[in-house]
Amino acid sequence: MAHDITLIPGDGIGPEVTAATVKVIESSGVQINWEIVRAGAEVIEEFNTALPSYVLESIKKNKIALKGPVTTPVGKGFKSVNVTLRQELNLYANIRPIKTYEGVSSRFKDVDLIIVRENSEDLYAGIEHMVSEDIAESIKIISKKASDRIVEFAFKLAKDQNRSEVLAIHKANIMKLSDGLFLKCAKGIAEKHKDIAFGDVIVDAMSMKLVMNPEKYDVLVMPNLYGDILSDMAAGLIGGLGLVPGANIGEEGAVFEPAHGSAPDIAGKNIANPTACILSGVMLLRFIGEVEAANKIEKAVESVLKEGKYLTCDLGGNTGTQEFAEVIIEKMGQNN
Ligand code: ATP
């Protein structure tokens, strides 16, 4: 049976990395009807919004989407398409696996941790205003409902993936009410999951611990902003943003997208690393039950990175985006 899946190519390097991913997924033997919908800066003039309603409707109908990055204007302009999508579809859990790969030069070995980021509130609620001409205020929302939900999600994920520890990351020593509530919720949920070790670490200390011994960590759950910052930082520990996939999961659907942004500096040159997007595709396939195809693609990616013969320029090679996808496809054939 073919799966109906929404495809948002995005902008910047988005169309290149999603095209490479679609090729790889199609070569895995899984049948997919891609419903391609456009979003971002390129549609603003036509629809007067960066996120036309057909995008949300398509995802609501299909429940699953693969999404390329969409540029977010800094300090002005339209609201982030990424954040709006997550809020509109209630995609409350953002999962970013951070893993080292043999063959990729990085500062550490044996890193295999997962960042579970709360996706619906915190400073990302976008409630800000000017108090006076010279003072701006941004409001941080933390609720029991969202905190319980994300910590529960982290424990379930830990169990499903045979992980042994969940750590809650916070700044409750300073934000005693908001982060204090998050921590209180995390401790309450942990009581129900005594088979998984639980602890909590203050976010600044966690940053230091991560850059010193990232291989020690397993599942880290945290509010939205800390998750955004720590996942980019953790990407740097394992060889860069080109390697980190992501999933946004909610009750009404799931959107899979690489952790990186639209990287306008390298867009349109066929040099972006499509690995993060391909691995997001692997997460998507597992989510829809196509586990065999997911394993096949993941194994091929690992083999190609390990051989180190065909790497994109962020990893020190000179293989193009589309050529990298072809190499993965060839490897899938050989591994069969
Ligand atoms: P955003 O705010 O939209 O999340 P960002 O600030 O995290 O974006 P990115 O666009 O993700 O920034 O990337 C930062 C830099 O990392 C890029 O300018 C690019 O040089 C590099 N980079 C990101 N993704 C890739 C990739 N897939 N392949 C190669 N280099 C990449």
PDB file of N, CA and C in Angstrom, residues 133-218:
ATOM      1  N   GLU A 133       9.806  52.784  24.682  1.00  0.00           N
ATOM      2  CA  GLU A 133      10.628  52.831  23.465  1.00  0.00           C
ATOM      3  C   GLU A 133      11.930  52.031  23.605  1.00  0.00           C
ATOM      4  N   ASP A 134      12.437  51.975  24.847  1.00  0.00           N
ATOM      5  CA  ASP A 134      13.749  51.355  25.061  1.00  0.00           C
ATOM      6  C   ASP A 134      13.706  50.038  25.824  1.00  0.00           C
ATOM      7  N   ILE A 135      12.523  49.550  26.100  1.00  0.00           N
ATOM      8  CA  ILE A 135      12.442  48.294  26.869  1.00  0.00           C
ATOM      9  C   ILE A 135      11.472  47.334  26.180  1.00  0.00           C
ATOM     10  N   ALA A 136      11.989  46.132  25.900  1.00  0.00           N
ATOM     11  CA  ALA A 136      11.140  45.105  25.298  1.00  0.00           C
ATOM     12  C   ALA A 136      10.926  43.996  26.322  1.00  0.00           C
ATOM     13  N   GLU A 137       9.747  43.372  26.248  1.00  0.00           N
ATOM     14  CA  GLU A 137       9.460  42.281  27.188  1.00  0.00           C
ATOM     15  C   GLU A 137       8.984  41.058  26.416  1.00  0.00           C
ATOM     16  N   SER A 138       9.541  39.903  26.778  1.00  0.00           N
ATOM     17  CA  SER A 138       9.174  38.642  26.154  1.00  0.00           C
ATOM     18  C   SER A 138       8.665  37.736  27.253  1.00  0.00           C
ATOM     19  N   ILE A 139       7.545  37.091  27.046  1.00  0.00           N
ATOM     20  CA  ILE A 139       6.965  36.316  28.149  1.00  0.00           C
ATOM     21  C   ILE A 139       7.205  34.823  27.967  1.00  0.00           C
ATOM     22  N   LYS A 140       7.699  34.220  29.029  1.00  0.00           N
ATOM     23  CA  LYS A 140       8.025  32.784  28.996  1.00  0.00           C
ATOM     24  C   LYS A 140       6.874  32.016  29.637  1.00  0.00           C
ATOM     25  N   ILE A 141       6.257  31.150  28.839  1.00  0.00           N
ATOM     26  CA  ILE A 141       5.127  30.370  29.347  1.00  0.00           C
ATOM     27  C   ILE A 141       5.588  28.938  29.589  1.00  0.00           C
ATOM     28  N   ILE A 142       5.376  28.446  30.790  1.00  0.00           N
ATOM     29  CA  ILE A 142       5.629  27.034  31.097  1.00  0.00           C
ATOM     30  C   ILE A 142       4.374  26.512  31.795  1.00  0.00           C
ATOM     31  N   SER A 143       3.795  25.451  31.246  1.00  0.00           N
ATOM     32  CA  SER A 143       2.579  24.920  31.873  1.00  0.00           C
ATOM     33  C   SER A 143       2.807  23.495  32.364  1.00  0.00           C
ATOM     34  N   LYS A 144       1.976  23.096  33.329  1.00  0.00           N
ATOM     35  CA  LYS A 144       2.067  21.720  33.845  1.00  0.00           C
ATOM     36  C   LYS A 144       1.707  20.734  32.730  1.00  0.00           C
ATOM     37  N   LYS A 145       0.658  21.096  31.968  1.00  0.00           N
ATOM     38  CA  LYS A 145       0.188  20.179  30.920  1.00  0.00           C
ATOM     39  C   LYS A 145       1.323  19.853  29.935  1.00  0.00           C
ATOM     40  N   ALA A 146       1.976  20.913  29.416  1.00  0.00           N
ATOM     41  CA  ALA A 146       3.021  20.687  28.408  1.00  0.00           C
ATOM     42  C   ALA A 146       4.265  20.043  29.029  1.00  0.00           C
ATOM     43  N   SER A 147       4.573  20.386  30.274  1.00  0.00           N
ATOM     44  CA  SER A 147       5.767  19.828  30.909  1.00  0.00           C
ATOM     45  C   SER A 147       5.569  18.337  31.192  1.00  0.00           C
ATOM     46  N   ASP A 148       4.396  17.989  31.767  1.00  0.00           N
ATOM     47  CA  ASP A 148       4.109  16.563  32.027  1.00  0.00           C
ATOM     48  C   ASP A 148       4.176  15.769  30.716  1.00  0.00           C
ATOM     49  N   ARG A 149       3.557  16.349  29.685  1.00  0.00           N
ATOM     50  CA  ARG A 149       3.442  15.655  28.388  1.00  0.00           C
ATOM     51  C   ARG A 149       4.816  15.379  27.784  1.00  0.00           C
ATOM     52  N   ILE A 150       5.718  16.366  27.837  1.00  0.00           N
ATOM     53  CA  ILE A 150       7.021  16.173  27.179  1.00  0.00           C
ATOM     54  C   ILE A 150       7.903  15.220  27.990  1.00  0.00           C
ATOM     55  N   VAL A 151       7.795  15.280  29.306  1.00  0.00           N
ATOM     56  CA  VAL A 151       8.622  14.372  30.112  1.00  0.00           C
ATOM     57  C   VAL A 151       8.105  12.936  29.967  1.00  0.00           C
ATOM     58  N   GLU A 152       6.800  12.790  29.939  1.00  0.00           N
ATOM     59  CA  GLU A 152       6.214  11.464  29.704  1.00  0.00           C
ATOM     60  C   GLU A 152       6.706  10.918  28.350  1.00  0.00           C
ATOM     61  N   PHE A 153       6.711  11.790  27.356  1.00  0.00           N
ATOM     62  CA  PHE A 153       7.178  11.404  26.020  1.00  0.00           C
ATOM     63  C   PHE A 153       8.638  10.927  26.082  1.00  0.00           C
ATOM     64  N   ALA A 154       9.455  11.661  26.849  1.00  0.00           N
ATOM     65  CA  ALA A 154      10.879  11.305  26.943  1.00  0.00           C
ATOM     66  C   ALA A 154      11.052   9.936  27.592  1.00  0.00           C
ATOM     67  N   PHE A 155      10.270   9.651  28.623  1.00  0.00           N
ATOM     68  CA  PHE A 155      10.376   8.336  29.270  1.00  0.00           C
ATOM     69  C   PHE A 155       9.908   7.225  28.334  1.00  0.00           C
ATOM     70  N   LYS A 156       8.840   7.490  27.587  1.00  0.00           N
ATOM     71  CA  LYS A 156       8.338   6.458  26.665  1.00  0.00           C
ATOM     72  C   LYS A 156       9.402   6.170  25.595  1.00  0.00           C
ATOM     73  N   LEU A 157       9.991   7.241  25.077  1.00  0.00           N
ATOM     74  CA  LEU A 157      11.035   7.089  24.064  1.00  0.00           C
ATOM     75  C   LEU A 157      12.231   6.316  24.642  1.00  0.00           C
ATOM     76  N   ALA A 158      12.590   6.638  25.891  1.00  0.00           N
ATOM     77  CA  ALA A 158      13.705   5.940  26.541  1.00  0.00           C
ATOM     78  C   ALA A 158      13.401   4.449  26.617  1.00  0.00           C
ATOM     79  N   LYS A 159      12.163   4.109  26.983  1.00  0.00           N
ATOM     80  CA  LYS A 159      11.797   2.686  27.083  1.00  0.00           C
ATOM     81  C   LYS A 159      11.807   2.020  25.716  1.00  0.00           C
ATOM     82  N   ASP A 160      11.188   2.688  24.729  1.00  0.00           N
ATOM     83  CA  ASP A 160      11.101   2.113  23.384  1.00  0.00           C
ATOM     84  C   ASP A 160      12.486   1.858  22.805  1.00  0.00           C
ATOM     85  N   GLN A 161      13.444   2.700  23.161  1.00  0.00           N
ATOM     86  CA  GLN A 161      14.774   2.576  22.555  1.00  0.00           C
ATOM     87  C   GLN A 161      15.805   1.980  23.527  1.00  0.00           C
ATOM     88  N   ASN A 162      15.310   1.314  24.558  1.00  0.00           N
ATOM     89  CA  ASN A 162      16.197   0.667  25.541  1.00  0.00           C
ATOM     90  C   ASN A 162      17.261   1.607  26.092  1.00  0.00           C
ATOM     91  N   ARG A 163      16.853   2.781  26.424  1.00  0.00           N
ATOM     92  CA  ARG A 163      17.774   3.754  27.017  1.00  0.00           C
ATOM     93  C   ARG A 163      17.674   3.638  28.538  1.00  0.00           C
ATOM     94  N   SER A 164      18.730   4.088  29.232  1.00  0.00           N
ATOM     95  CA  SER A 164      18.701   3.841  30.674  1.00  0.00           C
ATOM     96  C   SER A 164      18.504   5.084  31.539  1.00  0.00           C
ATOM     97  N   GLU A 165      18.635   6.278  30.961  1.00  0.00           N
ATOM     98  CA  GLU A 165      18.553   7.460  31.822  1.00  0.00           C
ATOM     99  C   GLU A 165      17.862   8.630  31.124  1.00  0.00           C
ATOM    100  N   VAL A 166      17.050   9.342  31.879  1.00  0.00           N
ATOM    101  CA  VAL A 166      16.456  10.600  31.395  1.00  0.00           C
ATOM    102  C   VAL A 166      16.924  11.709  32.328  1.00  0.00           C
ATOM    103  N   LEU A 167      17.447  12.782  31.748  1.00  0.00           N
ATOM    104  CA  LEU A 167      17.840  13.947  32.556  1.00  0.00           C
ATOM    105  C   LEU A 167      16.973  15.143  32.163  1.00  0.00           C
ATOM    106  N   ALA A 168      16.431  15.828  33.145  1.00  0.00           N
ATOM    107  CA  ALA A 168      15.650  17.053  32.876  1.00  0.00           C
ATOM    108  C   ALA A 168      16.593  18.247  32.999  1.00  0.00           C
ATOM    109  N   ILE A 169      16.570  19.099  31.981  1.00  0.00           N
ATOM    110  CA  ILE A 169      17.482  20.255  31.942  1.00  0.00           C
ATOM    111  C   ILE A 169      16.658  21.532  32.194  1.00  0.00           C
ATOM    112  N   HIS A 170      17.163  22.416  33.033  1.00  0.00           N
ATOM    113  CA  HIS A 170      16.351  23.575  33.465  1.00  0.00           C
ATOM    114  C   HIS A 170      17.244  24.677  34.027  1.00  0.00           C
ATOM    115  N   LYS A 171      16.610  25.746  34.456  1.00  0.00           N
ATOM    116  CA  LYS A 171      17.320  26.827  35.157  1.00  0.00           C
ATOM    117  C   LYS A 171      16.438  27.242  36.336  1.00  0.00           C
ATOM    118  N   ALA A 172      16.035  26.230  37.101  1.00  0.00           N
ATOM    119  CA  ALA A 172      15.065  26.471  38.173  1.00  0.00           C
ATOM    120  C   ALA A 172      15.675  27.193  39.370  1.00  0.00           C
ATOM    121  N   ASN A 173      17.013  27.293  39.389  1.00  0.00           N
ATOM    122  CA  ASN A 173      17.630  28.053  40.483  1.00  0.00           C
ATOM    123  C   ASN A 173      17.375  29.556  40.313  1.00  0.00           C
ATOM    124  N   ILE A 174      17.174  29.987  39.061  1.00  0.00           N
ATOM    125  CA  ILE A 174      16.917  31.411  38.810  1.00  0.00           C
ATOM    126  C   ILE A 174      15.429  31.636  38.504  1.00  0.00           C
ATOM    127  N   MET A 175      14.900  30.849  37.530  1.00  0.00           N
ATOM    128  CA  MET A 175      13.476  31.002  37.205  1.00  0.00           C
ATOM    129  C   MET A 175      12.695  30.002  38.045  1.00  0.00           C
ATOM    130  N   LYS A 176      12.506  30.397  39.304  1.00  0.00           N
ATOM    131  CA  LYS A 176      11.991  29.453  40.293  1.00  0.00           C
ATOM    132  C   LYS A 176      10.550  29.048  39.998  1.00  0.00           C
ATOM    133  N   LEU A 177       9.785  29.954  39.386  1.00  0.00           N
ATOM    134  CA  LEU A 177       8.387  29.605  39.108  1.00  0.00           C
ATOM    135  C   LEU A 177       8.259  28.827  37.806  1.00  0.00           C
ATOM    136  N   SER A 178       8.784  29.406  36.693  1.00  0.00           N
ATOM    137  CA  SER A 178       8.576  28.748  35.395  1.00  0.00           C
ATOM    138  C   SER A 178       9.402  27.461  35.276  1.00  0.00           C
ATOM    139  N   ASP A 179      10.713  27.556  35.368  1.00  0.00           N
ATOM    140  CA  ASP A 179      11.524  26.341  35.279  1.00  0.00           C
ATOM    141  C   ASP A 179      11.318  25.471  36.523  1.00  0.00           C
ATOM    142  N   GLY A 180      10.962  26.128  37.628  1.00  0.00           N
ATOM    143  CA  GLY A 180      10.650  25.368  38.845  1.00  0.00           C
ATOM    144  C   GLY A 180       9.469  24.444  38.597  1.00  0.00           C
ATOM    145  N   LEU A 181       8.467  24.942  37.869  1.00  0.00           N
ATOM    146  CA  LEU A 181       7.292  24.109  37.550  1.00  0.00           C
ATOM    147  C   LEU A 181       7.695  22.958  36.629  1.00  0.00           C
ATOM    148  N   PHE A 182       8.533  23.278  35.627  1.00  0.00           N
ATOM    149  CA  PHE A 182       8.988  22.221  34.704  1.00  0.00           C
ATOM    150  C   PHE A 182       9.685  21.105  35.489  1.00  0.00           C
ATOM    151  N   LEU A 183      10.559  21.512  36.397  1.00  0.00           N
ATOM    152  CA  LEU A 183      11.320  20.520  37.171  1.00  0.00           C
ATOM    153  C   LEU A 183      10.402  19.709  38.088  1.00  0.00           C
ATOM    154  N   LYS A 184       9.442  20.394  38.706  1.00  0.00           N
ATOM    155  CA  LYS A 184       8.507  19.700  39.603  1.00  0.00           C
ATOM    156  C   LYS A 184       7.716  18.640  38.802  1.00  0.00           C
ATOM    157  N   CYS A 185       7.266  19.027  37.613  1.00  0.00           N
ATOM    158  CA  CYS A 185       6.525  18.089  36.756  1.00  0.00           C
ATOM    159  C   CYS A 185       7.410  16.907  36.384  1.00  0.00           C
ATOM    160  N   ALA A 186       8.673  17.212  36.017  1.00  0.00           N
ATOM    161  CA  ALA A 186       9.594  16.144  35.593  1.00  0.00           C
ATOM    162  C   ALA A 186       9.795  15.147  36.734  1.00  0.00           C
ATOM    163  N   LYS A 187       9.961  15.653  37.931  1.00  0.00           N
ATOM    164  CA  LYS A 187      10.158  14.759  39.082  1.00  0.00           C
ATOM    165  C   LYS A 187       8.912  13.913  39.322  1.00  0.00           C
ATOM    166  N   GLY A 188       7.748  14.523  39.150  1.00  0.00           N
ATOM    167  CA  GLY A 188       6.495  13.790  39.341  1.00  0.00           C
ATOM    168  C   GLY A 188       6.346  12.664  38.332  1.00  0.00           C
ATOM    169  N   ILE A 189       6.645  12.949  37.069  1.00  0.00           N
ATOM    170  CA  ILE A 189       6.514  11.925  36.016  1.00  0.00           C
ATOM    171  C   ILE A 189       7.556  10.825  36.247  1.00  0.00           C
ATOM    172  N   ALA A 190       8.751  11.219  36.671  1.00  0.00           N
ATOM    173  CA  ALA A 190       9.826  10.230  36.898  1.00  0.00           C
ATOM    174  C   ALA A 190       9.418   9.205  37.949  1.00  0.00           C
ATOM    175  N   GLU A 191       8.587   9.626  38.910  1.00  0.00           N
ATOM    176  CA  GLU A 191       8.112   8.697  39.959  1.00  0.00           C
ATOM    177  C   GLU A 191       7.385   7.490  39.363  1.00  0.00           C
ATOM    178  N   LYS A 192       6.773   7.727  38.179  1.00  0.00           N
ATOM    179  CA  LYS A 192       5.994   6.647  37.546  1.00  0.00           C
ATOM    180  C   LYS A 192       6.876   5.714  36.706  1.00  0.00           C
ATOM    181  N   HIS A 193       8.142   6.075  36.573  1.00  0.00           N
ATOM    182  CA  HIS A 193       9.026   5.304  35.683  1.00  0.00           C
ATOM    183  C   HIS A 193      10.307   4.919  36.417  1.00  0.00           C
ATOM    184  N   LYS A 194      10.154   4.186  37.471  1.00  0.00           N
ATOM    185  CA  LYS A 194      11.297   3.865  38.327  1.00  0.00           C
ATOM    186  C   LYS A 194      12.327   2.957  37.644  1.00  0.00           C
ATOM    187  N   ASP A 195      11.920   2.328  36.532  1.00  0.00           N
ATOM    188  CA  ASP A 195      12.855   1.429  35.831  1.00  0.00           C
ATOM    189  C   ASP A 195      13.886   2.208  35.011  1.00  0.00           C
ATOM    190  N   ILE A 196      13.680   3.516  34.831  1.00  0.00           N
ATOM    191  CA  ILE A 196      14.645   4.350  34.087  1.00  0.00           C
ATOM    192  C   ILE A 196      15.252   5.336  35.089  1.00  0.00           C
ATOM    193  N   ALA A 197      16.564   5.468  35.072  1.00  0.00           N
ATOM    194  CA  ALA A 197      17.216   6.415  35.995  1.00  0.00           C
ATOM    195  C   ALA A 197      16.803   7.840  35.635  1.00  0.00           C
ATOM    196  N   PHE A 198      16.692   8.690  36.619  1.00  0.00           N
ATOM    197  CA  PHE A 198      16.283  10.077  36.367  1.00  0.00           C
ATOM    198  C   PHE A 198      17.167  11.030  37.166  1.00  0.00           C
ATOM    199  N   GLY A 199      17.442  12.179  36.576  1.00  0.00           N
ATOM    200  CA  GLY A 199      18.173  13.214  37.302  1.00  0.00           C
ATOM    201  C   GLY A 199      17.855  14.553  36.671  1.00  0.00           C
ATOM    202  N   ASP A 200      18.373  15.631  37.236  1.00  0.00           N
ATOM    203  CA  ASP A 200      18.182  16.932  36.611  1.00  0.00           C
ATOM    204  C   ASP A 200      19.486  17.710  36.673  1.00  0.00           C
ATOM    205  N   VAL A 201      19.708  18.543  35.656  1.00  0.00           N
ATOM    206  CA  VAL A 201      20.946  19.320  35.575  1.00  0.00           C
ATOM    207  C   VAL A 201      20.588  20.737  35.123  1.00  0.00           C
ATOM    208  N   ILE A 202      21.239  21.716  35.721  1.00  0.00           N
ATOM    209  CA  ILE A 202      21.007  23.115  35.331  1.00  0.00           C
ATOM    210  C   ILE A 202      21.639  23.343  33.954  1.00  0.00           C
ATOM    211  N   VAL A 203      20.951  24.103  33.100  1.00  0.00           N
ATOM    212  CA  VAL A 203      21.312  24.160  31.677  1.00  0.00           C
ATOM    213  C   VAL A 203      22.751  24.644  31.421  1.00  0.00           C
ATOM    214  N   ASP A 204      23.240  25.592  32.212  1.00  0.00           N
ATOM    215  CA  ASP A 204      24.613  26.061  31.961  1.00  0.00           C
ATOM    216  C   ASP A 204      25.627  24.972  32.313  1.00  0.00           C
ATOM    217  N   ALA A 205      25.365  24.268  33.424  1.00  0.00           N
ATOM    218  CA  ALA A 205      26.264  23.168  33.797  1.00  0.00           C
ATOM    219  C   ALA A 205      26.197  22.059  32.746  1.00  0.00           C
ATOM    220  N   MET A 206      24.981  21.835  32.231  1.00  0.00           N
ATOM    221  CA  MET A 206      24.817  20.788  31.213  1.00  0.00           C
ATOM    222  C   MET A 206      25.625  21.118  29.961  1.00  0.00           C
ATOM    223  N   SER A 207      25.683  22.411  29.621  1.00  0.00           N
ATOM    224  CA  SER A 207      26.441  22.816  28.433  1.00  0.00           C
ATOM    225  C   SER A 207      27.913  22.440  28.613  1.00  0.00           C
ATOM    226  N   MET A 208      28.437  22.711  29.797  1.00  0.00           N
ATOM    227  CA  MET A 208      29.839  22.370  30.044  1.00  0.00           C
ATOM    228  C   MET A 208      30.038  20.848  30.022  1.00  0.00           C
ATOM    229  N   LYS A 209      29.135  20.132  30.691  1.00  0.00           N
ATOM    230  CA  LYS A 209      29.276  18.677  30.753  1.00  0.00           C
ATOM    231  C   LYS A 209      29.208  18.071  29.351  1.00  0.00           C
ATOM    232  N   LEU A 210      28.338  18.644  28.524  1.00  0.00           N
ATOM    233  CA  LEU A 210      28.188  18.094  27.164  1.00  0.00           C
ATOM    234  C   LEU A 210      29.444  18.298  26.331  1.00  0.00           C
ATOM    235  N   VAL A 211      30.083  19.448  26.467  1.00  0.00           N
ATOM    236  CA  VAL A 211      31.281  19.642  25.644  1.00  0.00           C
ATOM    237  C   VAL A 211      32.492  18.924  26.242  1.00  0.00           C
ATOM    238  N   MET A 212      32.384  18.456  27.477  1.00  0.00           N
ATOM    239  CA  MET A 212      33.500  17.691  28.045  1.00  0.00           C
ATOM    240  C   MET A 212      33.334  16.186  27.842  1.00  0.00           C
ATOM    241  N   ASN A 213      32.139  15.657  28.143  1.00  0.00           N
ATOM    242  CA  ASN A 213      31.918  14.204  28.069  1.00  0.00           C
ATOM    243  C   ASN A 213      30.561  13.858  27.452  1.00  0.00           C
ATOM    244  N   PRO A 214      30.345  14.195  26.187  1.00  0.00           N
ATOM    245  CA  PRO A 214      29.005  13.958  25.628  1.00  0.00           C
ATOM    246  C   PRO A 214      28.614  12.481  25.586  1.00  0.00           C
ATOM    247  N   GLU A 215      29.623  11.594  25.578  1.00  0.00           N
ATOM    248  CA  GLU A 215      29.324  10.160  25.472  1.00  0.00           C
ATOM    249  C   GLU A 215      28.645   9.609  26.724  1.00  0.00           C
ATOM    250  N   LYS A 216      28.610  10.403  27.793  1.00  0.00           N
ATOM    251  CA  LYS A 216      28.006   9.928  29.041  1.00  0.00           C
ATOM    252  C   LYS A 216      26.487  10.060  29.050  1.00  0.00           C
ATOM    253  N   TYR A 217      25.925  10.782  28.075  1.00  0.00           N
ATOM    254  CA  TYR A 217      24.511  11.149  28.191  1.00  0.00           C
ATOM    255  C   TYR A 217      23.611  10.334  27.270  1.00  0.00           C
ATOM    256  N   ASP A 218      22.340  10.258  27.688  1.00  0.00           N
ATOM    257  CA  ASP A 218      21.420   9.339  27.044  1.00  0.00           C
ATOM    258  C   ASP A 218      20.196  10.098  26.501  1.00  0.00           C
TER     259      ASP A 218
END
